PDB file of C-alpha atoms in Angstrom:
ATOM      1  CA  MET A  41       2.012 -36.540   0.786  1.00 57.00           C
ATOM      2  CA  ALA A  42       1.161 -34.621  -2.376  1.00 66.00           C
ATOM      3  CA  ALA A  43      -1.516 -32.856  -0.330  1.00 70.00           C
ATOM      4  CA  ASP A  44       1.258 -31.519   1.922  1.00 83.00           C
ATOM      5  CA  LEU A  45       3.013 -30.034  -1.103  1.00 83.00           C
ATOM      6  CA  LYS A  46      -0.245 -28.407  -2.253  1.00 87.00           C
ATOM      7  CA  GLN A  47      -0.688 -26.947   1.217  1.00 90.00           C
ATOM      8  CA  ILE A  48       2.875 -25.557   1.174  1.00 88.00           C
ATOM      9  CA  GLN A  49       2.216 -23.953  -2.233  1.00 90.00           C
ATOM     10  CA  GLN A  50      -1.121 -22.542  -1.118  1.00 91.00           C
ATOM     11  CA  LYS A  51       0.420 -20.992   1.996  1.00 92.00           C
ATOM     12  CA  ALA A  52       3.233 -19.447  -0.076  1.00 91.00           C
ATOM     13  CA  GLU A  53       0.752 -18.031  -2.594  1.00 92.00           C
ATOM     14  CA  GLU A  54      -1.288 -16.445   0.226  1.00 93.00           C
ATOM     15  CA  LYS A  55       1.871 -14.768   1.544  1.00 93.00           C
ATOM     16  CA  MET A  56       2.803 -13.547  -1.942  1.00 92.00           C
ATOM     17  CA  GLN A  57      -0.712 -12.171  -2.495  1.00 93.00           C
ATOM     18  CA  ALA A  58      -0.510 -10.403   0.873  1.00 93.00           C
ATOM     19  CA  SER A  59       2.783  -8.793  -0.226  1.00 93.00           C
ATOM     20  CA  VAL A  60       1.123  -7.392  -3.362  1.00 92.00           C
ATOM     21  CA  GLU A  61      -1.865  -6.118  -1.345  1.00 92.00           C
ATOM     22  CA  PHE A  62       0.472  -4.488   1.172  1.00 92.00           C
ATOM     23  CA  LEU A  63       2.332  -2.797  -1.703  1.00 91.00           C
ATOM     24  CA  ASP A  64      -0.982  -1.503  -3.114  1.00 89.00           C
ATOM     25  CA  GLU A  65      -1.833  -0.040   0.279  1.00 85.00           C
ATOM     26  CA  ALA A  66       1.623   1.517   0.740  1.00 85.00           C
ATOM     27  CA  LEU A  67       1.590   3.100  -2.736  1.00 84.00           C
ATOM     28  CA  ALA A  68      -1.904   4.512  -2.169  1.00 80.00           C
ATOM     29  CA  HIS A  69      -0.475   6.714   0.585  1.00 75.00           C
ATOM     30  CA  ILE A  70       2.178   8.222  -1.684  1.00 76.00           C
ATOM     31  CA  ARG A  71       0.860  11.578  -2.854  1.00 67.00           C
ATOM     32  CA  ALA A  72       1.078  11.777  -6.631  1.00 69.00           C
ATOM     33  CA  GLY A  73       0.066  15.388  -7.223  1.00 67.00           C
ATOM     34  CA  LYS A  74      -3.641  14.735  -7.433  1.00 73.00           C
ATOM     35  CA  ALA A  75      -6.266  14.598  -4.720  1.00 75.00           C
ATOM     36  CA  ASN A  76      -6.652  11.152  -3.174  1.00 77.00           C
ATOM     37  CA  PRO A  77      -8.641  10.818   0.069  1.00 81.00           C
ATOM     38  CA  ARG A  78      -6.501   7.809   1.054  1.00 79.00           C
ATOM     39  CA  ILE A  79      -3.576  10.108   1.955  1.00 78.00           C
ATOM     40  CA  LEU A  80      -5.652  11.018   5.042  1.00 81.00           C
ATOM     41  CA  ASP A  81      -6.149   7.362   6.108  1.00 80.00           C
ATOM     42  CA  GLY A  82      -3.488   7.416   8.817  1.00 80.00           C
ATOM     43  CA  ILE A  83      -4.871  10.467  10.616  1.00 85.00           C
ATOM     44  CA  LYS A  84      -6.523   9.807  13.978  1.00 87.00           C
ATOM     45  CA  LEU A  85      -7.934  12.311  16.435  1.00 85.00           C
ATOM     46  CA  ASP A  86      -9.455  12.442  19.895  1.00 83.00           C
ATOM     47  CA  TYR A  87     -13.223  12.071  19.575  1.00 82.00           C
ATOM     48  CA  TYR A  88     -14.984  12.087  22.947  1.00 83.00           C
ATOM     49  CA  GLY A  89     -12.048  10.404  24.637  1.00 83.00           C
ATOM     50  CA  SER A  90     -11.234   7.743  22.048  1.00 85.00           C
ATOM     51  CA  LEU A  91      -8.750   7.810  19.188  1.00 86.00           C
ATOM     52  CA  THR A  92     -10.853   7.764  16.017  1.00 85.00           C
ATOM     53  CA  PRO A  93      -9.817   7.738  12.334  1.00 87.00           C
ATOM     54  CA  LEU A  94     -10.568  10.980  10.483  1.00 83.00           C
ATOM     55  CA  SER A  95     -13.061   9.155   8.261  1.00 84.00           C
ATOM     56  CA  GLY A  96     -14.995   8.257  11.428  1.00 85.00           C
ATOM     57  CA  VAL A  97     -15.784  11.893  12.308  1.00 87.00           C
ATOM     58  CA  ALA A  98     -16.011  13.581   8.898  1.00 87.00           C
ATOM     59  CA  SER A  99     -16.905  13.051   5.277  1.00 88.00           C
ATOM     60  CA  ILE A 100     -13.964  13.301   2.891  1.00 87.00           C
ATOM     61  CA  ASN A 101     -14.575  14.259  -0.747  1.00 89.00           C
ATOM     62  CA  THR A 102     -12.550  15.233  -3.792  1.00 86.00           C
ATOM     63  CA  PRO A 103     -14.552  17.769  -5.806  1.00 86.00           C
ATOM     64  CA  ASP A 104     -11.707  18.131  -8.321  1.00 84.00           C
ATOM     65  CA  ALA A 105      -8.254  16.708  -9.055  1.00 79.00           C
ATOM     66  CA  ARG A 106      -6.439  19.207  -6.808  1.00 82.00           C
ATOM     67  CA  THR A 107      -8.767  19.537  -3.785  1.00 87.00           C
ATOM     68  CA  ILE A 108      -9.809  17.404  -0.841  1.00 87.00           C
ATOM     69  CA  ILE A 109     -12.700  18.645   1.280  1.00 89.00           C
ATOM     70  CA  VAL A 110     -13.106  17.395   4.840  1.00 88.00           C
ATOM     71  CA  GLN A 111     -16.480  18.145   6.414  1.00 89.00           C
ATOM     72  CA  PRO A 112     -16.807  17.132  10.075  1.00 88.00           C
ATOM     73  CA  TRP A 113     -20.228  15.827  11.020  1.00 88.00           C
ATOM     74  CA  GLU A 114     -20.165  18.025  14.123  1.00 87.00           C
ATOM     75  CA  LYS A 115     -19.199  21.682  13.736  1.00 84.00           C
ATOM     76  CA  GLN A 116     -17.243  21.791  17.026  1.00 85.00           C
ATOM     77  CA  MET A 117     -14.867  19.163  15.574  1.00 84.00           C
ATOM     78  CA  LEU A 118     -13.548  21.585  12.899  1.00 86.00           C
ATOM     79  CA  LYS A 119     -10.619  22.788  15.035  1.00 86.00           C
ATOM     80  CA  GLU A 120      -9.750  19.243  16.166  1.00 86.00           C
ATOM     81  CA  VAL A 121      -9.753  17.972  12.578  1.00 85.00           C
ATOM     82  CA  GLU A 122      -7.656  20.915  11.407  1.00 86.00           C
ATOM     83  CA  LYS A 123      -5.140  20.333  14.221  1.00 86.00           C
ATOM     84  CA  ALA A 124      -4.939  16.602  13.448  1.00 85.00           C
ATOM     85  CA  ILE A 125      -4.199  17.310   9.765  1.00 84.00           C
ATOM     86  CA  LEU A 126      -1.561  19.902  10.676  1.00 84.00           C
ATOM     87  CA  ASN A 127       0.142  17.467  13.083  1.00 83.00           C
ATOM     88  CA  SER A 128       0.106  14.617  10.543  1.00 80.00           C
ATOM     89  CA  ASP A 129       2.788  13.850   7.970  1.00 74.00           C
ATOM     90  CA  VAL A 130       0.514  14.763   5.036  1.00 73.00           C
ATOM     91  CA  GLY A 131       2.477  17.960   4.500  1.00 75.00           C
ATOM     92  CA  ILE A 132      -0.452  20.115   3.371  1.00 79.00           C
ATOM     93  CA  THR A 133      -1.718  23.112   5.299  1.00 83.00           C
ATOM     94  CA  PRO A 134      -5.492  22.899   5.777  1.00 85.00           C
ATOM     95  CA  ASP A 135      -7.720  25.881   4.954  1.00 86.00           C
ATOM     96  CA  ASN A 136     -10.583  26.186   7.458  1.00 86.00           C
ATOM     97  CA  ASN A 137     -13.455  28.443   6.349  1.00 87.00           C
ATOM     98  CA  GLY A 138     -15.673  27.699   9.357  1.00 84.00           C
ATOM     99  CA  GLU A 139     -17.805  25.172   7.441  1.00 86.00           C
ATOM    100  CA  VAL A 140     -15.334  22.757   5.857  1.00 88.00           C
ATOM    101  CA  ILE A 141     -11.601  22.158   5.725  1.00 87.00           C
ATOM    102  CA  ARG A 142     -10.103  22.415   2.276  1.00 89.00           C
ATOM    103  CA  LEU A 143      -6.785  20.810   1.356  1.00 86.00           C
ATOM    104  CA  THR A 144      -5.304  22.072  -1.888  1.00 85.00           C
ATOM    105  CA  ILE A 145      -2.825  19.628  -3.359  1.00 81.00           C
ATOM    106  CA  PRO A 146       0.149  21.584  -4.716  1.00 79.00           C
ATOM    107  CA  PRO A 147       1.576  20.557  -8.084  1.00 79.00           C
ATOM    108  CA  LEU A 148       4.705  18.472  -7.637  1.00 77.00           C
ATOM    109  CA  THR A 149       8.116  19.754  -8.658  1.00 82.00           C
ATOM    110  CA  GLU A 150      10.288  17.568 -10.873  1.00 85.00           C
ATOM    111  CA  GLU A 151      12.624  16.894  -7.948  1.00 86.00           C
ATOM    112  CA  ARG A 152       9.726  15.863  -5.682  1.00 81.00           C
ATOM    113  CA  ARG A 153       8.365  13.552  -8.391  1.00 85.00           C
ATOM    114  CA  LYS A 154      11.745  11.808  -8.573  1.00 88.00           C
ATOM    115  CA  GLN A 155      11.782  11.418  -4.773  1.00 87.00           C
ATOM    116  CA  LEU A 156       8.293   9.904  -4.830  1.00 87.00           C
ATOM    117  CA  VAL A 157       9.246   7.477  -7.624  1.00 90.00           C
ATOM    118  CA  LYS A 158      12.287   6.471  -5.556  1.00 92.00           C
ATOM    119  CA  GLN A 159      10.051   5.922  -2.515  1.00 90.00           C
ATOM    120  CA  ALA A 160       7.590   3.860  -4.581  1.00 91.00           C
ATOM    121  CA  LYS A 161      10.470   1.807  -6.020  1.00 94.00           C
ATOM    122  CA  GLN A 162      11.687   1.110  -2.479  1.00 94.00           C
ATOM    123  CA  GLU A 163       8.206  -0.122  -1.486  1.00 92.00           C
ATOM    124  CA  ALA A 164       8.104  -2.356  -4.585  1.00 94.00           C
ATOM    125  CA  GLU A 165      11.552  -3.735  -3.777  1.00 95.00           C
ATOM    126  CA  GLU A 166      10.431  -4.618  -0.236  1.00 94.00           C
ATOM    127  CA  ALA A 167       7.410  -6.432  -1.669  1.00 94.00           C
ATOM    128  CA  LYS A 168       9.696  -8.397  -4.019  1.00 95.00           C
ATOM    129  CA  VAL A 169      11.924  -9.383  -1.107  1.00 95.00           C
ATOM    130  CA  SER A 170       8.853 -10.608   0.750  1.00 94.00           C
ATOM    131  CA  VAL A 171       7.786 -12.700  -2.271  1.00 94.00           C
ATOM    132  CA  ARG A 172      11.298 -14.153  -2.578  1.00 95.00           C
ATOM    133  CA  ASN A 173      11.297 -15.028   1.117  1.00 94.00           C
ATOM    134  CA  SER A 174       7.957 -16.806   0.706  1.00 93.00           C
ATOM    135  CA  ARG A 175       9.375 -18.810  -2.207  1.00 94.00           C
ATOM    136  CA  ARG A 176      12.513 -19.714  -0.245  1.00 94.00           C
ATOM    137  CA  ASP A 177      10.487 -20.842   2.798  1.00 93.00           C
ATOM    138  CA  ALA A 178       8.209 -22.935   0.582  1.00 92.00           C
ATOM    139  CA  ILE A 179      11.139 -24.572  -1.238  1.00 91.00           C
ATOM    140  CA  ASP A 180      12.784 -25.350   2.124  1.00 92.00           C
ATOM    141  CA  SER A 181       9.544 -27.003   3.257  1.00 90.00           C
ATOM    142  CA  ILE A 182       9.330 -28.954  -0.013  1.00 89.00           C
ATOM    143  CA  LYS A 183      12.909 -30.225   0.392  1.00 89.00           C
ATOM    144  CA  LYS A 184      12.119 -31.233   3.959  1.00 89.00           C
ATOM    145  CA  ALA A 185       9.038 -33.128   2.729  1.00 87.00           C
ATOM    146  CA  VAL A 186      11.188 -34.928   0.124  1.00 87.00           C
ATOM    147  CA  LYS A 187      13.576 -36.020   2.902  1.00 89.00           C
ATOM    148  CA  GLU A 188      10.566 -37.309   4.848  1.00 87.00           C
ATOM    149  CA  GLY A 189       9.487 -39.557   2.017  1.00 84.00           C
ATOM    150  CA  VAL A 190       7.708 -37.519  -0.675  1.00 82.00           C
ATOM    151  CA  GLY A 191       8.858 -38.594  -4.155  1.00 85.00           C
ATOM    152  CA  GLU A 192      11.715 -36.602  -5.644  1.00 86.00           C
ATOM    153  CA  ASP A 193       9.783 -36.065  -8.879  1.00 88.00           C
ATOM    154  CA  LEU A 194       6.888 -34.563  -6.912  1.00 87.00           C
ATOM    155  CA  GLY A 195       9.364 -32.381  -5.012  1.00 87.00           C
ATOM    156  CA  LYS A 196      10.984 -31.093  -8.232  1.00 90.00           C
ATOM    157  CA  ASP A 197       7.560 -30.397  -9.774  1.00 90.00           C
ATOM    158  CA  ALA A 198       6.528 -28.513  -6.641  1.00 89.00           C
ATOM    159  CA  GLU A 199       9.755 -26.459  -6.725  1.00 91.00           C
ATOM    160  CA  ASN A 200       9.127 -25.593 -10.391  1.00 92.00           C
ATOM    161  CA  ASP A 201       5.558 -24.580  -9.537  1.00 91.00           C
ATOM    162  CA  MET A 202       6.907 -22.362  -6.732  1.00 93.00           C
ATOM    163  CA  GLN A 203       9.275 -20.668  -9.201  1.00 93.00           C
ATOM    164  CA  LYS A 204       6.375 -20.026 -11.602  1.00 93.00           C
ATOM    165  CA  LEU A 205       4.294 -18.621  -8.751  1.00 94.00           C
ATOM    166  CA  HIS A 206       7.227 -16.406  -7.704  1.00 94.00           C
ATOM    167  CA  ASP A 207       7.632 -15.114 -11.273  1.00 94.00           C
ATOM    168  CA  LYS A 208       3.900 -14.370 -11.517  1.00 94.00           C
ATOM    169  CA  TYR A 209       3.910 -12.258  -8.329  1.00 94.00           C
ATOM    170  CA  ILE A 210       7.156 -10.463  -9.181  1.00 94.00           C
ATOM    171  CA  LYS A 211       5.540  -9.507 -12.507  1.00 95.00           C
ATOM    172  CA  LYS A 212       2.431  -8.246 -10.638  1.00 95.00           C
ATOM    173  CA  ILE A 213       4.627  -6.105  -8.386  1.00 94.00           C
ATOM    174  CA  ASP A 214       6.408  -4.649 -11.420  1.00 95.00           C
ATOM    175  CA  GLU A 215       3.031  -3.805 -12.997  1.00 94.00           C
ATOM    176  CA  VAL A 216       1.735  -2.121  -9.823  1.00 93.00           C
ATOM    177  CA  PHE A 217       4.957  -0.092  -9.561  1.00 93.00           C
ATOM    178  CA  ALA A 218       4.855   0.886 -13.249  1.00 93.00           C
ATOM    179  CA  LEU A 219       1.302   2.221 -12.832  1.00 91.00           C
ATOM    180  CA  LYS A 220       2.269   4.249  -9.766  1.00 89.00           C
ATOM    181  CA  GLU A 221       5.403   5.571 -11.486  1.00 89.00           C
ATOM    182  CA  LYS A 222       3.325   6.679 -14.465  1.00 88.00           C
ATOM    183  CA  GLU A 223       0.802   8.357 -12.131  1.00 83.00           C
ATOM    184  CA  ILE A 224       3.575  10.220 -10.273  1.00 82.00           C
ATOM    185  CA  LEU A 225       5.420  11.347 -13.407  1.00 83.00           C
ATOM    186  CA  THR A 226       2.284  12.467 -15.283  1.00 78.00           C
ATOM    187  CA  VAL A 227       2.070  16.247 -15.001  1.00 65.00           C
TER     188      VAL A 227
END
């Protein structure tokens, strides 16, 4: 019976960890005023009849803090890559010099920084909700196990452990958000 409780806790912790990882991924796509190749992750283009991620047809580098250089492996793909970037939601106009495509990251205005912090806070809040839902589901399962014969003391201990786990992941989310906020607000 105690093994069931451990399994419930383990499942909940996996879900909470997934929430933090999802938050990391979501925040990586928020442009913070400096060049980050991950802002191009969502871009796909037609490559010989199949939809291929940009990183699958070109090398992406950041020579400095304000520039991303995209160099297609095949020269005839330059126009396709440029079009894909223009049609994406990156919001940066590519500069094609016939060899490479250069994306210059504009400095963020104060207003835009505040919008990005708000967006990051929203992502963090969604991650917290996900962690809370995982805790609630786990506690419901623990209570059900207690009704089915698991000792009440074991059930209470398991609920306390779930609360500690919840607090640990909420703290992690706050730390991830604080780092992103600092990155966005640093001029």
